[in-house]
PDB file of C-alpha atoms in Angstrom:
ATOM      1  CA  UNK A 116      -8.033  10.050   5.330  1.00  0.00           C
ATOM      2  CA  UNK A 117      -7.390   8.148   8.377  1.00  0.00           C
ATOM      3  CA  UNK A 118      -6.346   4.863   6.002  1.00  0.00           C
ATOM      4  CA  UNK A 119      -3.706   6.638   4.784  1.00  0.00           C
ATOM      5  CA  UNK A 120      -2.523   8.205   7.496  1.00  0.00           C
ATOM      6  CA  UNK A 121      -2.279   4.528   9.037  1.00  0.00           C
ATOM      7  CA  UNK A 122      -0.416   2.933   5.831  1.00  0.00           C
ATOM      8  CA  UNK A 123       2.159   6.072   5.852  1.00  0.00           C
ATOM      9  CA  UNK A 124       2.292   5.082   9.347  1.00  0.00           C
ATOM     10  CA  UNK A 125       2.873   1.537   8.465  1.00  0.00           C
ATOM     11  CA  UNK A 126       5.392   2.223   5.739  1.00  0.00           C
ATOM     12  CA  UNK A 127       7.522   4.361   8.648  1.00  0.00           C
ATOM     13  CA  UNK A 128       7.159   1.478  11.123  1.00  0.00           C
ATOM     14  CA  UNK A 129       8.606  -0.790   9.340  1.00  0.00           C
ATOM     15  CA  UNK A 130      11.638   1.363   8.405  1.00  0.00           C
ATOM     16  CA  UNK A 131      12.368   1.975  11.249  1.00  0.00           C
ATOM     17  CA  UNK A 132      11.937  -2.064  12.838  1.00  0.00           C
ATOM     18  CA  UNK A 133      13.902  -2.640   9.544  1.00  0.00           C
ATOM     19  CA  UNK A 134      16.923  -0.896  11.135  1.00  0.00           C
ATOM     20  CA  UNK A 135      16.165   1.874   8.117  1.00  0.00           C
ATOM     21  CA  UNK A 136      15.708   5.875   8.717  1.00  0.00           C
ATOM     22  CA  UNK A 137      12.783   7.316   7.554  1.00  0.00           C
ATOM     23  CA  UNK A 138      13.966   9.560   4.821  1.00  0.00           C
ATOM     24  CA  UNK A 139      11.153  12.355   3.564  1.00  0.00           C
ATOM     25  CA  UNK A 140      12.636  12.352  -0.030  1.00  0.00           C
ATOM     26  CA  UNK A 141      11.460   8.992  -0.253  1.00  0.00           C
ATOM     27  CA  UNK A 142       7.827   9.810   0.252  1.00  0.00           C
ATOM     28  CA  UNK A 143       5.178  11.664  -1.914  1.00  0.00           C
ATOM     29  CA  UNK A 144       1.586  12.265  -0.674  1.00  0.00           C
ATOM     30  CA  UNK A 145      -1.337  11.764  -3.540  1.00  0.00           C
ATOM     31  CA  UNK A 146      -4.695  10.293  -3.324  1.00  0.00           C
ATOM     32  CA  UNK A 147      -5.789   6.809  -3.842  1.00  0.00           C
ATOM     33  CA  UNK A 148      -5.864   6.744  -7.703  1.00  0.00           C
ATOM     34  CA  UNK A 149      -3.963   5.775 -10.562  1.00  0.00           C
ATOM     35  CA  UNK A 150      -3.790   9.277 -11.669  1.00  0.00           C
ATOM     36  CA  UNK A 151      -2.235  10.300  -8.246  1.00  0.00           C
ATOM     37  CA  UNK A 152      -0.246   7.310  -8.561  1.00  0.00           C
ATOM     38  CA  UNK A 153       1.642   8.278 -11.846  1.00  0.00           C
ATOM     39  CA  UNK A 154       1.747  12.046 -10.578  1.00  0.00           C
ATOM     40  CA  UNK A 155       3.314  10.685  -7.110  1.00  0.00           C
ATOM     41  CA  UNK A 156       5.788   8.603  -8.768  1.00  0.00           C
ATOM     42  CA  UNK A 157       7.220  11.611 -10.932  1.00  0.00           C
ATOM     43  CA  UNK A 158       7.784  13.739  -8.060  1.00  0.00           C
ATOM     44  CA  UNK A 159       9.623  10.800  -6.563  1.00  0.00           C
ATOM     45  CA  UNK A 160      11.869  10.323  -9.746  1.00  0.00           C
ATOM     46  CA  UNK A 161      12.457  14.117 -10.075  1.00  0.00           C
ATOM     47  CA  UNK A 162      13.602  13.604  -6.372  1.00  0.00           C
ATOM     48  CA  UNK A 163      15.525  10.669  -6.217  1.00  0.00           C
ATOM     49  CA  UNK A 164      16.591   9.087  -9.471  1.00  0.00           C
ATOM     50  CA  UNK A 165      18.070   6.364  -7.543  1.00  0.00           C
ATOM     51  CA  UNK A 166      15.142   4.827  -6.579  1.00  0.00           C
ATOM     52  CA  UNK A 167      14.576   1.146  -6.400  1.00  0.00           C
ATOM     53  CA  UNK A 168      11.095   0.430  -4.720  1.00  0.00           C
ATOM     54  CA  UNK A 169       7.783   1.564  -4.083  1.00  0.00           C
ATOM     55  CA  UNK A 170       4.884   1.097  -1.864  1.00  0.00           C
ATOM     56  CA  UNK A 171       2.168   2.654  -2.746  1.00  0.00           C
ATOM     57  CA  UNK A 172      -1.090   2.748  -0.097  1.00  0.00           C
ATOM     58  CA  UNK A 173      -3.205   1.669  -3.010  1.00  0.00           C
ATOM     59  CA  UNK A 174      -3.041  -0.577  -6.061  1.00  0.00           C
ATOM     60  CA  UNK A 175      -4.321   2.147  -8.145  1.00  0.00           C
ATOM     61  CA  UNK A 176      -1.989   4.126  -7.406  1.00  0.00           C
ATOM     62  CA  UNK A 177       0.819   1.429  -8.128  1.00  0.00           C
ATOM     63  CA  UNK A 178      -0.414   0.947 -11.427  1.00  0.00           C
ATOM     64  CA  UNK A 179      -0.447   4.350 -12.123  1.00  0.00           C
ATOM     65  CA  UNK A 180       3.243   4.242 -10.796  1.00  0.00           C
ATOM     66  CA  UNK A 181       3.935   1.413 -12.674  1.00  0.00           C
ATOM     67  CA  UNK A 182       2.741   3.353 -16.008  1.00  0.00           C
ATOM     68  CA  UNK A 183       5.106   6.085 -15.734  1.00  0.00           C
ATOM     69  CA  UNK A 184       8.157   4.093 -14.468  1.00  0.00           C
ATOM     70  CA  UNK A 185       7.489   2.028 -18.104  1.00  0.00           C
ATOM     71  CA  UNK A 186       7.630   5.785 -19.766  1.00  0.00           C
ATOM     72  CA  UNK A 187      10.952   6.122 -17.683  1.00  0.00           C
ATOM     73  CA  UNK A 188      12.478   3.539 -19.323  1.00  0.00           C
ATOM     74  CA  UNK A 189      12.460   1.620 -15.817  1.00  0.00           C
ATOM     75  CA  UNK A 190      11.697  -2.475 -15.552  1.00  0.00           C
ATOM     76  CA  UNK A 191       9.474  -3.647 -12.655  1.00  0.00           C
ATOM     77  CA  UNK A 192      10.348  -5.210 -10.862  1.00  0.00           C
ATOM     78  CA  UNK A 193      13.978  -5.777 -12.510  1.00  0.00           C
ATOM     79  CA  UNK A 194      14.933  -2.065 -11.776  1.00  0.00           C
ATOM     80  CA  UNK A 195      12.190  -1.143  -9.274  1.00  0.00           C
ATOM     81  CA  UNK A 196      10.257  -3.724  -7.129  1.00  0.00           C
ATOM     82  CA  UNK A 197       6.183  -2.167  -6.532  1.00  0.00           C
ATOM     83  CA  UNK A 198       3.895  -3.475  -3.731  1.00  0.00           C
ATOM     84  CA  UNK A 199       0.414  -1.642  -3.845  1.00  0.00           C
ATOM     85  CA  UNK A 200      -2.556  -2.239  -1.216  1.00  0.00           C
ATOM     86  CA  UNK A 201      -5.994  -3.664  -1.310  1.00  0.00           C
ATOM     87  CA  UNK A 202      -5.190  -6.385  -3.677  1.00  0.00           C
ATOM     88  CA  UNK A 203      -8.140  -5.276  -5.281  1.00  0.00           C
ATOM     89  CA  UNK A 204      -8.703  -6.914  -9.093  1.00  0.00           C
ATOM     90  CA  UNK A 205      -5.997  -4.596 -10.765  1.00  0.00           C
ATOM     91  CA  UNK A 206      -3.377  -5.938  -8.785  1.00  0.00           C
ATOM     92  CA  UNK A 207      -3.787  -9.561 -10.345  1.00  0.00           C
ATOM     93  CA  UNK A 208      -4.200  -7.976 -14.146  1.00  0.00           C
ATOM     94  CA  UNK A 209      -1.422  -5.310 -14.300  1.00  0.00           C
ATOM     95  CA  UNK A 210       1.820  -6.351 -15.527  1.00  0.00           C
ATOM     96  CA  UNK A 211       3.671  -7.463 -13.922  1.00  0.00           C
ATOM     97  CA  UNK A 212       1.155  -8.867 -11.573  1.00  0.00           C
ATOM     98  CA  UNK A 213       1.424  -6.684  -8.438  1.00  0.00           C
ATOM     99  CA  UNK A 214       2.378  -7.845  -5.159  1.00  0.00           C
ATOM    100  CA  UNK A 215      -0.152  -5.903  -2.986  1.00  0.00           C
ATOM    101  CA  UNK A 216      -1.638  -5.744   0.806  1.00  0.00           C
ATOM    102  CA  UNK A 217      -4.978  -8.343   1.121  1.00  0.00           C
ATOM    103  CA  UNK A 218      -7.410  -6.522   3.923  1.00  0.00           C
ATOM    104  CA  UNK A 219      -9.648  -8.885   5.021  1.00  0.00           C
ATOM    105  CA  UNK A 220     -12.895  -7.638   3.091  1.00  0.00           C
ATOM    106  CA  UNK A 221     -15.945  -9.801   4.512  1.00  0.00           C
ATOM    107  CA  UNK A 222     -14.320  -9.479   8.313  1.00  0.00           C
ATOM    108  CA  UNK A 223     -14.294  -5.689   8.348  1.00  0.00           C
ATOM    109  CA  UNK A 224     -17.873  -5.550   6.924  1.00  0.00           C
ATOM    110  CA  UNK A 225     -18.863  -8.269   9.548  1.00  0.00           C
ATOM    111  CA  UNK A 226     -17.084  -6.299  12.543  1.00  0.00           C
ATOM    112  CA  UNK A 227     -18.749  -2.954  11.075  1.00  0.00           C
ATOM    113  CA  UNK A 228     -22.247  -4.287  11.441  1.00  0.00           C
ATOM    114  CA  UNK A 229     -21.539  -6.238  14.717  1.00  0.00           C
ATOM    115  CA  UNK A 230     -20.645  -3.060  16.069  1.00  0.00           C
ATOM    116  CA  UNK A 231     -23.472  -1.199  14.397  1.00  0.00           C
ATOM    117  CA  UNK A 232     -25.652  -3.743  16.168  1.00  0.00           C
ATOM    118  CA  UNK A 233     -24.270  -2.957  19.679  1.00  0.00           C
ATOM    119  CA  UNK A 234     -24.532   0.678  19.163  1.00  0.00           C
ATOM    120  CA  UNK A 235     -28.488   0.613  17.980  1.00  0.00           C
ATOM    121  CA  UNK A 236     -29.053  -1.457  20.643  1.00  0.00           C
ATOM    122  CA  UNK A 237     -27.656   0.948  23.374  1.00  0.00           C
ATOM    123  CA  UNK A 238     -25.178  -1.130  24.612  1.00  0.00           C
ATOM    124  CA  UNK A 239     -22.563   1.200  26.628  1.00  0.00           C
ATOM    125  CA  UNK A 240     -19.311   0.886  25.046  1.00  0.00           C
ATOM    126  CA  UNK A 241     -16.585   3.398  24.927  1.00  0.00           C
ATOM    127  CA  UNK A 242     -15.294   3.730  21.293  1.00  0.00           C
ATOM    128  CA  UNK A 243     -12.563   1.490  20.278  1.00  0.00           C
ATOM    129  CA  UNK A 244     -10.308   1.054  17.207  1.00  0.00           C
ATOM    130  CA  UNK A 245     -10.534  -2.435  15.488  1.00  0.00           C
ATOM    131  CA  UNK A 246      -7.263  -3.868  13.823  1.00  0.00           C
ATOM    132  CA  UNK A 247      -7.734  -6.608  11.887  1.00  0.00           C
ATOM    133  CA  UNK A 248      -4.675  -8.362   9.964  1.00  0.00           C
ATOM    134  CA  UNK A 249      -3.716  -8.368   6.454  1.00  0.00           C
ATOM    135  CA  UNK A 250      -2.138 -10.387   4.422  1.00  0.00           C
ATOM    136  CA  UNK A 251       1.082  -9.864   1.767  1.00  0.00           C
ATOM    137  CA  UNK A 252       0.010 -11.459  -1.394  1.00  0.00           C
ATOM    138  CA  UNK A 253       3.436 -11.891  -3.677  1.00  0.00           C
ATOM    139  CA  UNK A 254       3.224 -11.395  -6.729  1.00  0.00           C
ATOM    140  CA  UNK A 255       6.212 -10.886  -9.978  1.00  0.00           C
ATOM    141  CA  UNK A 256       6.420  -6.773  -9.408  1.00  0.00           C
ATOM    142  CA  UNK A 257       9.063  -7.590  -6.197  1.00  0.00           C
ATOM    143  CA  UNK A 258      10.621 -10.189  -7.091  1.00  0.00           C
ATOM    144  CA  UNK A 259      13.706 -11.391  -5.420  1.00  0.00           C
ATOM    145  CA  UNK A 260      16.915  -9.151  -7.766  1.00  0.00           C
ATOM    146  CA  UNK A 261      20.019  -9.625  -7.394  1.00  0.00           C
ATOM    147  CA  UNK A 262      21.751  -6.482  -5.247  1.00  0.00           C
ATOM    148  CA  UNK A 263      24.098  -4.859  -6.854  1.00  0.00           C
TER     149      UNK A 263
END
């Protein structure tokens, strides 16, 4: 899927502007539900026990994170800080209340038809990628620990 391609992408961006390597061990591939979530998560425990935070490219996969981090014996965000993505419902029930990714929802359905529009209407455009921003919403699954 080309959205999570981009949010690994993301995730290894900011490593790197972060001054951070980008460290393979630290990453397991799953897809976009809370089922892959929880089966992503043990792979990354099995891995690296040492682990202290997570982004996960979707919230239902955070929550399914979060689930087996709780069966681990492991605190969010006390022992692991979470940040999902879509900020979709689940992010503001789980508990802790997840920190997540806001896309802007209405804007990429607006920018979907507009182009939509152009293309019925023959207008000759080359193809183009849209970006639009998103928005951290913070919630109690990272916050601020003290470092050890």
């Amino acid at each position: 899927m080309v959205a999570a391609q981009d949010r690994l992408g993301g995730y290894r961006d900011a490593l790197v502007q972060a001054g951070l390597g980008v460290d393979p061990t630290l990453e397991a591939i799953a897809d976009f539900t809370q089922d892959g979530g929880a089966a992503a998560m043990r792979r990354l425990l099995a891995a690296r026990s040492d682990i202290d935070a997570v982004f996960a490219a979707s919230d239902l996969m955070a929550a399914g994170a979060m689930s087996v981090l709780d069966a681990a014996g492991r605190r969010v965000p006390e022992d692991v800080a979470i940040i999902g993505y879509d900020d979709s419902p689940v992010a503001a029930t789980a508990r802790p209340p997840l920190t997540s990714v806001r896309q802007p929802i209405e804007e990429m359905g607006q920018e979907a038809a507009r182009l939509l529009v152009e293309l019925v209407e023959g207008a000759d455009r080359a193809p183009r990628r849209v970006i639009l921003s998103t928005k951290l919403i913070r919630r109690a699954s990272s916050a601020r620990r003290a470092m050890p």
